[in-house]
Coordinates of C-alpha atoms in Angstrom, one line a residue:
Chain A
V22 CA 29.4 255.5 159.1
G23 CA 27.2 253.1 161.2
A24 CA 27.0 250.7 158.2
A25 CA 30.8 250.8 157.6
K26 CA 31.5 250.0 161.3
F27 CA 29.0 247.1 161.2
L28 CA 30.5 245.8 157.9
A29 CA 34.0 245.8 159.5
G30 CA 32.4 243.7 162.2
V31 CA 31.0 241.3 159.6
V32 CA 34.3 240.7 157.9
S33 CA 35.9 240.0 161.3
N34 CA 33.5 237.1 161.5
I35 CA 33.4 235.6 158.0
P36 CA 35.8 235.6 155.0
A37 CA 35.7 239.1 153.4
E38 CA 35.0 237.6 150.0
D39 CA 31.8 235.9 151.3
L40 CA 30.3 239.3 151.8
T41 CA 28.8 241.5 149.0
V42 CA 27.9 245.1 149.8
I43 CA 25.1 246.9 147.9
G44 CA 25.8 250.7 148.4
N45 CA 23.6 253.8 148.3
T46 CA 24.4 256.3 145.6
G47 CA 21.6 258.7 146.3
D48 CA 24.0 261.0 148.0
D49 CA 26.5 261.0 145.1
A50 CA 27.2 264.5 144.0
L51 CA 29.1 266.5 141.5
I52 CA 31.4 268.5 143.8
H53 CA 33.2 271.3 141.9
G54 CA 33.2 269.1 138.8
L55 CA 34.2 265.8 140.5
H56 CA 31.9 262.8 140.9
V57 CA 31.9 262.0 144.6
S58 CA 30.3 258.8 146.0
P59 CA 30.5 259.3 149.7
D60 CA 28.8 256.0 150.8
L61 CA 30.7 253.8 148.5
D62 CA 34.0 255.5 149.6
I63 CA 33.3 255.1 153.3
V64 CA 32.5 251.4 152.9
T65 CA 35.6 250.9 150.6
Y66 CA 38.0 252.8 152.8
S67 CA 36.6 251.1 156.0
L68 CA 37.0 247.6 154.6
A69 CA 40.5 248.5 153.4
G70 CA 41.4 249.5 156.9
L71 CA 42.2 253.0 155.6
V72 CA 39.2 255.0 156.8
G73 CA 39.9 258.3 158.7
E74 CA 39.3 258.9 162.3
M75 CA 36.0 260.7 161.6
G76 CA 34.6 257.7 159.8
W77 CA 35.1 259.0 156.3
G78 CA 38.0 259.9 154.1
F79 CA 41.5 258.4 154.3
K80 CA 43.2 258.3 157.6
S81 CA 46.2 260.7 157.9
D82 CA 45.2 262.5 154.7
T83 CA 46.4 266.0 154.1
T84 CA 44.1 268.9 152.9
H85 CA 46.4 271.1 150.9
A86 CA 43.9 271.5 148.0
L87 CA 41.2 272.6 150.5
T88 CA 43.5 275.0 152.2
Q89 CA 44.2 276.6 148.9
M90 CA 40.5 276.8 148.1
K91 CA 40.0 278.6 151.4
E92 CA 42.8 281.0 150.5
Y93 CA 40.8 282.0 147.4
G94 CA 37.6 282.3 149.3
G95 CA 36.3 279.4 147.3
P96 CA 33.3 277.2 148.3
A97 CA 35.2 274.9 150.6
W98 CA 32.3 273.5 152.6
F99 CA 32.8 270.0 151.4
T100 CA 35.9 268.5 152.9
L101 CA 38.2 267.0 150.3
G102 CA 41.4 265.3 151.5
D103 CA 44.2 265.3 149.0
R104 CA 44.5 261.5 148.7
D105 CA 40.7 261.3 148.7
L106 CA 40.7 263.7 145.7
G107 CA 42.7 261.0 143.9
T108 CA 39.6 258.8 144.3
H109 CA 37.2 261.4 143.0
L110 CA 39.5 262.4 140.1
T111 CA 40.0 258.8 139.1
R112 CA 36.2 258.1 139.3
T113 CA 35.4 261.2 137.3
A114 CA 38.0 260.3 134.7
W115 CA 36.8 256.7 134.3
L116 CA 33.2 257.7 134.1
G117 CA 34.2 260.2 131.5
Q118 CA 35.8 257.4 129.5
G119 CA 32.4 255.5 129.6
L120 CA 33.0 253.1 132.4
T121 CA 29.9 252.4 134.6
L122 CA 29.9 253.3 138.3
S123 CA 30.0 249.7 139.2
M124 CA 33.1 249.0 137.1
V125 CA 34.8 252.0 138.6
T126 CA 33.8 251.0 142.2
D127 CA 35.1 247.5 141.5
R128 CA 38.5 248.7 140.2
I129 CA 38.9 251.0 143.2
R130 CA 38.1 248.4 145.9
I131 CA 40.4 245.9 144.2
A132 CA 43.3 248.5 144.0
L133 CA 42.8 249.1 147.7
G134 CA 43.0 245.4 148.5
V135 CA 39.3 245.0 149.5
E136 CA 38.2 241.4 148.9
T137 CA 34.5 242.2 149.6
R138 CA 32.6 243.0 146.4
I139 CA 31.0 246.4 146.6
I140 CA 28.2 247.2 144.1
P141 CA 26.4 250.5 143.8
M142 CA 22.6 250.1 143.9
S143 CA 22.5 251.4 140.3
D144 CA 24.7 252.6 137.5
D145 CA 22.0 255.2 136.7
A146 CA 21.9 258.5 138.4
V147 CA 19.5 258.5 141.4
S148 CA 19.7 261.8 143.4
T149 CA 18.3 262.3 146.9
K150 CA 16.6 265.6 146.9
L151 CA 15.2 267.3 150.0
T152 CA 12.7 270.1 150.4
T153 CA 12.8 272.3 153.5
V154 CA 9.7 273.4 155.3
D155 CA 10.3 276.8 153.7
G156 CA 10.1 275.1 150.2
I157 CA 13.8 275.3 149.4
Q158 CA 15.2 272.4 147.3
R159 CA 18.4 270.9 148.6
D160 CA 20.8 268.4 147.1
F161 CA 21.8 265.8 149.6
Q162 CA 25.3 267.1 150.2
E163 CA 24.0 270.7 150.6
Y164 CA 21.5 269.6 153.2
F165 CA 23.8 267.2 155.0
V166 CA 27.2 268.8 154.8
K167 CA 26.8 272.5 153.8
F168 CA 23.9 273.1 156.2
G169 CA 24.8 270.4 158.7
H170 CA 21.3 268.6 158.4
T171 CA 19.8 271.2 160.8
E172 CA 17.0 272.3 158.4
E173 CA 13.5 271.0 159.0
I174 CA 12.5 268.9 156.0
R175 CA 9.1 268.4 154.5
E176 CA 9.9 266.1 151.6
V177 CA 12.6 263.6 150.6
K178 CA 12.5 262.1 147.1
F179 CA 14.9 260.1 144.9
E180 CA 15.1 261.8 141.6
G181 CA 15.7 259.4 138.7
A182 CA 14.8 256.3 140.8
A183 CA 11.8 255.3 138.7
Q184 CA 13.9 255.2 135.5
A185 CA 16.9 253.5 137.2
S186 CA 17.9 249.8 137.0
A187 CA 19.7 247.9 139.6
A188 CA 23.4 247.6 138.8
P189 CA 24.6 244.3 137.4
G190 CA 24.9 241.8 140.2
V191 CA 22.6 243.5 142.7
L192 CA 19.5 241.3 142.3
E193 CA 21.7 238.1 141.8
A194 CA 23.5 238.9 145.1
I195 CA 20.2 239.3 146.9
R196 CA 18.8 236.1 145.4
R197 CA 21.9 234.0 146.1
A198 CA 22.9 235.3 149.5
A199 CA 22.6 232.9 152.5
R200 CA 21.5 236.0 154.5
I201 CA 20.8 239.6 153.7
I202 CA 21.5 242.4 156.3
I203 CA 20.1 245.9 156.2
C204 CA 22.8 247.8 158.1
P205 CA 22.1 250.3 160.9
S206 CA 21.9 253.3 158.6
N207 CA 19.4 256.1 158.1
P208 CA 16.2 254.4 156.9
I209 CA 15.1 257.4 154.8
L210 CA 18.4 258.8 153.4
S211 CA 20.6 255.6 153.2
I212 CA 18.3 252.6 152.8
E213 CA 15.2 253.9 151.1
P214 CA 17.2 255.1 148.0
I215 CA 18.3 251.5 147.5
L216 CA 14.8 250.2 148.0
S217 CA 13.5 252.8 145.5
V218 CA 15.4 251.3 142.6
P219 CA 12.8 249.2 140.7
G220 CA 13.2 245.5 141.4
I221 CA 15.3 245.7 144.6
R222 CA 12.4 246.0 147.1
E223 CA 10.5 243.1 145.4
C224 CA 13.6 241.0 145.3
L225 CA 14.2 241.5 149.0
A226 CA 10.6 240.8 149.8
G227 CA 11.1 237.4 148.1
R228 CA 13.9 236.7 150.6
R229 CA 12.1 238.1 153.6
D230 CA 12.8 235.2 155.9
D231 CA 16.5 235.6 155.4
V232 CA 16.6 239.4 155.7
F233 CA 17.9 240.9 159.0
A234 CA 18.0 244.6 159.8
V235 CA 19.7 246.4 162.6
S236 CA 17.9 249.4 164.0
P237 CA 19.8 252.7 163.8
I238 CA 17.4 254.2 166.4
I239 CA 18.1 253.6 170.1
E240 CA 15.8 255.0 172.8
G241 CA 14.0 257.1 170.2
A242 CA 17.1 258.8 168.9
A243 CA 19.7 258.4 166.1
L244 CA 23.3 257.9 167.4
K245 CA 24.3 260.3 164.6
G246 CA 22.7 262.2 161.9
P247 CA 19.0 263.2 161.3
A248 CA 17.3 259.8 161.0
D249 CA 15.1 260.4 164.0
R250 CA 13.9 263.8 162.7
L251 CA 13.0 262.3 159.3
L252 CA 11.0 259.3 160.4
P253 CA 7.7 261.2 160.8
L254 CA 7.9 262.1 157.0
R255 CA 7.2 258.4 156.3
G256 CA 4.5 258.3 159.0
A257 CA 6.8 256.2 161.2
A258 CA 7.1 256.5 165.0
V259 CA 10.5 257.8 166.2
S260 CA 11.6 254.5 167.6
A261 CA 13.2 251.2 166.6
A262 CA 9.6 249.9 166.2
G263 CA 8.9 252.7 163.8
V264 CA 11.9 251.7 161.7
A265 CA 10.8 248.1 161.8
G266 CA 7.5 249.2 160.3
L267 CA 9.3 250.7 157.3
Y268 CA 11.0 247.4 156.6
Q269 CA 8.0 245.1 157.4
D270 CA 7.5 243.9 153.8
V271 CA 11.2 243.1 153.2
C272 CA 12.5 241.9 156.5
R273 CA 11.6 239.1 158.9
N274 CA 14.3 239.6 161.6
F275 CA 14.8 242.9 163.3
V276 CA 17.6 243.8 165.8
I277 CA 16.8 246.3 168.5
D278 CA 19.1 247.5 171.1
S279 CA 19.0 246.1 174.7
L280 CA 17.9 249.5 175.9
D281 CA 14.8 249.0 173.6
R282 CA 13.9 245.5 174.7
H283 CA 10.4 246.8 175.8
L284 CA 9.7 247.2 172.0
A285 CA 10.1 243.5 171.3
A286 CA 6.4 242.8 171.5
E287 CA 5.6 245.7 169.2
V288 CA 8.1 244.4 166.6
A289 CA 6.7 240.9 167.0
G290 CA 3.3 242.4 166.3
L291 CA 4.5 243.3 162.8
D292 CA 5.1 239.7 162.0
M293 CA 8.8 240.3 162.5
N294 CA 11.2 238.5 164.8
P295 CA 12.7 240.8 167.4
I296 CA 16.3 240.2 168.2
V297 CA 17.7 242.1 171.2
A298 CA 21.4 242.9 171.2
D299 CA 23.9 245.6 172.2
T300 CA 24.0 247.7 169.0
I301 CA 26.2 250.6 170.0
M302 CA 29.5 249.9 168.2
S303 CA 31.8 252.1 170.2
T304 CA 34.7 249.6 169.7
P305 CA 35.6 247.2 167.0
D306 CA 35.0 244.4 169.4
L307 CA 31.4 245.5 170.0
A308 CA 30.9 245.7 166.2
H309 CA 32.3 242.1 166.0
K310 CA 29.9 240.8 168.6
L311 CA 26.9 242.6 167.1
A312 CA 27.8 241.2 163.6
A313 CA 28.2 237.7 165.1
T314 CA 24.7 237.9 166.6
V315 CA 23.2 239.0 163.2
L316 CA 25.2 236.4 161.3
E317 CA 24.5 233.5 163.6
T318 CA 20.9 233.9 164.9
E319 CA 18.6 231.6 163.1
S320 CA 15.8 233.3 161.3
G321 CA 12.7 233.5 163.4
M322 CA 14.6 232.8 166.6
P323 CA 14.6 235.7 169.1
V324 CA 17.7 236.5 171.1
S325 CA 17.6 238.4 174.3
Chain B
V17 CA 57.1 279.3 130.7
G18 CA 59.2 281.7 128.5
A19 CA 56.4 284.3 128.8
A20 CA 56.2 283.9 132.6
K21 CA 60.0 284.4 133.0
F22 CA 59.8 287.5 130.8
L23 CA 56.9 288.9 132.7
A24 CA 58.7 288.5 136.0
G25 CA 61.5 290.5 134.3
V26 CA 59.0 293.2 133.4
V27 CA 57.7 293.7 136.9
S28 CA 61.3 293.9 138.2
N29 CA 61.5 297.0 136.0
I30 CA 58.1 298.7 136.4
P31 CA 55.4 298.8 139.0
A32 CA 53.4 295.5 138.8
E33 CA 50.1 297.4 138.6
D34 CA 51.3 299.2 135.4
L35 CA 51.3 295.9 133.5
T36 CA 48.3 294.1 132.2
V37 CA 48.7 290.5 130.9
I38 CA 46.4 289.0 128.2
G39 CA 46.6 285.3 128.5
N40 CA 46.1 282.4 126.1
T41 CA 43.2 280.0 127.0
G42 CA 43.4 277.9 123.9
D43 CA 45.1 275.2 126.0
D44 CA 42.5 275.2 128.7
A45 CA 41.2 271.8 129.4
L46 CA 38.6 269.8 131.3
I47 CA 40.9 267.4 133.2
H48 CA 39.0 264.7 135.0
G49 CA 36.1 267.1 135.5
L50 CA 38.2 270.1 136.5
H51 CA 38.6 273.3 134.4
V52 CA 42.4 273.8 134.1
S53 CA 43.9 277.0 132.6
P54 CA 47.6 276.2 132.4
D55 CA 48.8 279.5 130.8
L56 CA 46.8 281.7 133.2
D57 CA 48.0 279.7 136.2
I58 CA 51.7 279.8 135.1
V59 CA 51.5 283.6 134.8
T60 CA 49.7 284.1 138.0
Y61 CA 51.9 281.8 140.1
S62 CA 55.0 283.3 138.5
L63 CA 54.0 286.9 139.3
A64 CA 53.0 285.8 142.8
G65 CA 56.5 284.4 143.3
L66 CA 55.0 281.0 143.9
V67 CA 55.8 279.1 140.7
G68 CA 57.4 275.7 140.9
E69 CA 60.9 274.8 139.9
M70 CA 59.7 273.3 136.6
G71 CA 58.1 276.7 135.6
W72 CA 54.5 275.6 136.4
G73 CA 52.5 274.6 139.4
F74 CA 53.1 275.8 143.0
K75 CA 56.6 275.4 144.3
S76 CA 57.0 272.8 147.1
D77 CA 53.6 271.4 146.2
T78 CA 52.7 267.8 147.2
T79 CA 51.1 265.2 144.9
H80 CA 49.1 263.0 147.2
A81 CA 46.1 263.0 145.0
L82 CA 48.1 262.1 141.9
T83 CA 49.9 259.3 143.9
Q84 CA 46.5 257.9 144.8
M85 CA 45.3 258.1 141.1
K86 CA 48.4 256.1 140.2
E87 CA 47.6 253.5 142.9
Y88 CA 44.2 253.0 141.1
G89 CA 45.9 252.8 137.7
G90 CA 43.9 255.9 136.8
P91 CA 44.9 258.3 134.0
A92 CA 47.6 260.2 135.8
W93 CA 49.4 261.7 132.8
F94 CA 48.5 265.2 133.8
T95 CA 50.4 266.4 136.8
L96 CA 48.1 267.9 139.4
G97 CA 49.8 269.1 142.6
D98 CA 47.6 269.1 145.7
R99 CA 47.7 272.9 146.2
D100 CA 47.3 273.4 142.5
L101 CA 44.1 271.3 142.6
G102 CA 42.8 273.9 145.0
T103 CA 43.0 276.4 142.1
H104 CA 41.3 274.0 139.6
L105 CA 38.6 273.1 142.1
T106 CA 37.9 276.7 142.9
R107 CA 37.9 277.8 139.2
T108 CA 35.5 274.9 138.3
A109 CA 33.2 275.7 141.2
W110 CA 33.0 279.4 140.4
L111 CA 32.5 278.8 136.7
G112 CA 29.7 276.4 137.8
Q113 CA 28.2 279.3 139.8
G114 CA 28.1 281.4 136.6
L115 CA 31.1 283.6 137.0
T116 CA 33.1 284.3 133.9
L117 CA 36.6 283.1 133.4
S118 CA 37.9 286.6 133.7
M119 CA 36.1 287.2 137.0
V120 CA 37.6 283.9 138.3
T121 CA 41.1 284.8 137.1
D122 CA 40.9 288.2 138.7
R123 CA 39.8 286.7 142.1
I124 CA 42.6 284.2 142.0
R125 CA 45.4 286.6 141.2
I126 CA 44.1 289.1 143.9
A127 CA 44.0 286.3 146.5
L128 CA 47.6 285.4 145.6
G129 CA 48.7 289.1 146.0
V130 CA 49.4 289.7 142.3
E131 CA 49.0 293.4 141.5
T132 CA 49.2 292.9 137.7
R133 CA 45.9 292.5 136.1
I134 CA 45.6 289.1 134.2
I135 CA 42.9 288.8 131.6
P136 CA 42.1 285.7 129.6
M137 CA 41.9 286.5 125.9
S138 CA 38.2 285.5 126.0
D139 CA 35.5 284.3 128.4
D140 CA 34.2 282.0 125.6
A141 CA 35.7 278.6 125.0
V142 CA 38.4 278.5 122.4
S143 CA 40.1 275.2 122.1
T144 CA 43.4 274.5 120.3
K145 CA 43.0 271.3 118.4
L146 CA 45.8 269.5 116.5
T147 CA 45.7 266.9 113.8
T148 CA 48.6 264.5 113.5
V149 CA 50.0 263.5 110.1
D150 CA 48.1 260.2 110.6
G151 CA 44.8 262.1 110.9
I152 CA 44.4 261.7 114.7
Q153 CA 42.6 264.7 116.4
R154 CA 44.3 265.8 119.6
D155 CA 43.2 268.2 122.3
F156 CA 46.1 270.5 123.3
Q157 CA 46.9 268.8 126.6
E158 CA 46.8 265.3 125.0
Y159 CA 49.3 266.5 122.3
F160 CA 51.5 268.5 124.6
V161 CA 51.5 266.6 127.9
K162 CA 50.2 263.1 127.3
F163 CA 52.2 262.5 124.1
G164 CA 55.0 264.9 125.0
H165 CA 54.6 267.0 121.8
T166 CA 56.5 264.4 119.8
E167 CA 53.9 263.7 117.2
E168 CA 54.2 265.3 113.7
I169 CA 51.3 267.7 113.2
R170 CA 49.6 268.6 110.0
E171 CA 47.0 271.1 111.2
V172 CA 46.4 273.4 114.2
K173 CA 43.1 275.1 114.6
F174 CA 41.3 277.1 117.3
E175 CA 37.8 275.7 117.8
G176 CA 35.3 278.3 118.8
A177 CA 37.5 281.2 118.0
A178 CA 35.3 282.6 115.2
Q179 CA 32.3 282.8 117.6
A180 CA 34.4 284.1 120.6
S181 CA 34.6 287.7 121.9
A182 CA 37.6 289.3 123.5
A183 CA 37.1 289.3 127.3
P184 CA 36.1 292.6 129.0
G185 CA 39.2 294.8 129.2
V186 CA 41.3 293.1 126.5
L187 CA 40.8 295.6 123.7
E188 CA 40.8 298.6 126.1
A189 CA 44.1 297.4 127.5
I190 CA 45.6 297.2 124.0
R191 CA 44.2 300.6 123.0
R192 CA 45.4 302.3 126.1
A193 CA 48.8 300.7 126.7
A194 CA 52.0 302.8 126.3
R195 CA 53.6 299.7 124.9
I196 CA 52.4 296.2 124.0
I197 CA 54.7 293.2 124.2
I198 CA 54.3 289.9 122.5
C199 CA 56.1 287.6 124.9
P200 CA 58.7 284.9 123.7
S201 CA 56.1 282.2 123.4
N202 CA 55.1 279.6 120.9
P203 CA 53.8 281.7 117.9
I204 CA 51.4 279.0 116.8
L205 CA 50.2 277.4 120.1
S206 CA 50.4 280.4 122.5
I207 CA 50.2 283.6 120.5
E208 CA 48.0 282.7 117.5
P209 CA 45.0 281.6 119.7
I210 CA 45.0 285.1 121.2
L211 CA 45.2 286.7 117.7
S212 CA 42.4 284.4 116.5
V213 CA 39.8 286.0 118.8
P214 CA 37.9 288.4 116.5
G215 CA 39.0 292.0 117.1
I216 CA 42.3 291.4 118.9
R217 CA 44.5 291.1 115.8
E218 CA 42.9 294.3 114.2
C219 CA 43.3 296.1 117.5
L220 CA 47.0 295.3 117.7
A221 CA 47.5 296.2 114.1
G222 CA 46.2 299.7 115.0
R223 CA 48.9 300.0 117.6
R224 CA 51.6 298.4 115.4
D225 CA 54.3 301.1 116.1
D226 CA 54.0 300.4 119.8
V227 CA 54.1 296.7 119.6
F228 CA 57.3 294.8 120.5
A229 CA 57.7 291.1 120.2
V230 CA 60.5 288.8 121.4
S231 CA 61.5 285.9 119.3
P232 CA 61.1 282.5 120.9
I233 CA 63.3 281.0 118.2
I234 CA 67.1 281.3 118.6
E235 CA 69.5 279.9 116.0
G236 CA 66.6 278.2 114.2
A237 CA 65.4 276.3 117.3
A238 CA 63.0 276.7 120.2
L239 CA 64.6 276.7 123.6
K240 CA 61.7 274.5 124.8
G241 CA 58.7 273.0 123.2
P242 CA 57.7 272.3 119.6
A243 CA 57.5 275.9 118.2
D244 CA 60.3 275.2 115.7
R245 CA 58.5 272.1 114.3
L246 CA 55.2 273.9 113.9
L247 CA 56.4 277.0 112.1
P248 CA 56.3 275.3 108.6
L249 CA 52.5 274.7 109.1
R250 CA 52.1 278.5 108.7
G251 CA 54.6 278.7 105.8
A252 CA 57.2 280.3 108.0
A253 CA 60.9 279.7 107.9
V254 CA 62.2 278.0 111.1
S255 CA 64.0 281.1 112.3
A256 CA 63.5 284.3 114.2
A257 CA 62.8 286.0 110.9
G258 CA 60.1 283.4 110.2
V259 CA 58.4 284.3 113.4
A260 CA 58.8 288.0 112.6
G261 CA 56.9 287.4 109.3
L262 CA 54.0 285.9 111.3
Y263 CA 53.7 289.1 113.3
Q264 CA 54.4 291.6 110.5
D265 CA 50.9 293.1 110.4
V266 CA 50.7 293.6 114.2
C267 CA 54.2 294.4 115.3
R268 CA 56.8 297.0 114.4
N269 CA 59.6 296.1 116.8
F270 CA 61.1 292.7 116.8
V271 CA 63.7 291.4 119.3
I272 CA 66.1 288.8 118.0
D273 CA 68.8 287.1 120.0
S274 CA 72.4 288.2 119.7
L275 CA 73.2 284.9 118.1
D276 CA 70.8 285.7 115.3
R277 CA 72.1 289.2 114.6
H278 CA 72.7 288.2 111.0
L279 CA 68.9 288.1 110.6
A280 CA 68.5 291.8 111.4
A281 CA 68.5 292.8 107.7
E282 CA 65.8 290.2 106.9
V283 CA 63.6 291.5 109.8
A284 CA 64.2 295.1 108.6
G285 CA 63.0 293.9 105.1
L286 CA 59.6 293.2 106.6
D287 CA 59.2 296.8 107.5
M288 CA 60.0 295.8 111.1
N289 CA 62.6 297.3 113.4
P290 CA 65.1 294.6 114.5
I291 CA 66.3 294.8 118.1
V292 CA 69.3 292.6 119.0
A293 CA 69.5 291.5 122.6
D294 CA 70.4 288.5 124.8
T295 CA 67.1 286.7 125.1
I296 CA 68.1 283.5 126.9
M297 CA 66.6 284.1 130.4
S298 CA 68.6 281.6 132.3
T299 CA 68.6 283.8 135.4
P300 CA 66.2 286.4 136.8
D301 CA 68.8 289.0 136.2
L302 CA 69.0 288.2 132.5
A303 CA 65.2 288.3 132.3
H304 CA 65.4 291.7 134.0
K305 CA 67.8 293.0 131.5
L306 CA 65.9 291.7 128.5
A307 CA 62.7 293.2 129.8
A308 CA 64.5 296.5 130.4
T309 CA 65.6 296.6 126.8
V310 CA 62.1 295.8 125.5
L311 CA 60.6 298.4 127.8
E312 CA 63.1 301.2 127.1
T313 CA 64.0 300.9 123.4
E314 CA 62.2 303.6 121.5
S315 CA 60.0 302.3 118.7
G316 CA 61.8 302.2 115.4
M317 CA 65.3 302.4 117.1
P318 CA 67.4 299.4 116.6
V319 CA 69.6 298.2 119.5
S320 CA 72.6 296.0 119.0

């Protein structure tokens, strides 16, 4: 959701077709037979101006299917809007016909009038799996939605990542971009799956000077979601500087919130350029301004 | 659809819980990832008083998911109402959890307030497959819905039938019933799949005197669907008497329409008891009257 808000800010600064989005598919799931790609959908619907009030799904969508599932006492923990189901049904049907996920994703964004290219990190299945401190294995959606990301986690891994390849266009986009931005997303659950696909991390490291990241952690806490609770799993401090450390090899320029300006020196100590900005995107205008800062700051030049 | 109308007529004559329905699953399909059981759903929705105006789906259902599929240019040939999707999603989810199709079917009809027990012919997959005269293999729903059952067919078979078992309760219901009725349905596509499950045909034959069937063919034509065009595949004449011949081993009492009363002697020649009645169920009252005739006529006693 943070990434989608930020991306909307980006395309309010530059032509939408000048942006390419590489999306996480580690939280893709087979929900009651349907292939659901939550991150790709949130980004697509947001850039189409169709995203729901909660930051996901279509705005003004109905939930007649879900209501019927509840009437049966069926497993209705995953919210499926009716119009949203049209996306999942189409994706599942096209994948069943042999199309790749990137072909499906491209068709969907074009049909919704999105001029920004959206590419899944991989056309191969990579599944984020979590293990609770009690040793229970959870699929991402079980952990995140069914159990409301309240369980304490001792391990996060990306099943299938080692055997996966970057989707067509991913490495080319990174190599050719004027600037690469790591959005303010969960470093472990949203960004690391992308970096776990062989070739992507190395490719980004090769563009380190042109890579900018925005911290999703402000004053030691995530605005939303469990990012803060998961950072210790990677040996990182629960702070913007902790996130910076996770990106040190791939990112030269790191945006921290104004409330965290005291961390600038710590970030600089990682051979990273600290950029101080207002990162809480509570309005589209604030997202526009944050994106402008990230798009316009010269690499290596601190802003405060 | 003919069967569902007739069954509504039955439960307008006798307590709903005194009826057990054994349903065809040969036209079950995986539609875009979802397990759809069209025949079971039509019967369930009809007995719940919730069936749509077309004779299938929920009445007053919306189609937001389908509209979205069409916006994508997705394969939207199979009509999926939003509330109806709730049924398919729940069924797919429960089957995925390891429930049998008969357990799922029972839960759904109970949740919809249906007091009549509805049992699929088998919990094992039996798939009706058709081959066109041009040698193209078709799944049932492709043939019936996608191509509007207009293609000329040279072969109909029931894949998996030989290895299937009757679902729990099917044979017991046939053995214990006071009377068994073969509904006015397509003899090749709706009734034969049920008879193809090992044990069912033999069990019915053992109750032959108490078996009644209603011809779906009137004046040499099906009211709806391709039954008339398929009868020659089984060497049957395209007439009510042709259908009677297909049921000769399992059925003693055969209902033909008043318009076909001249066929009574031909039916009697098959060692079957012809019953002449008005079989066109254009109103619920006519379905009630037809069902009353089938429920009340003594075996072996012709009515005209």
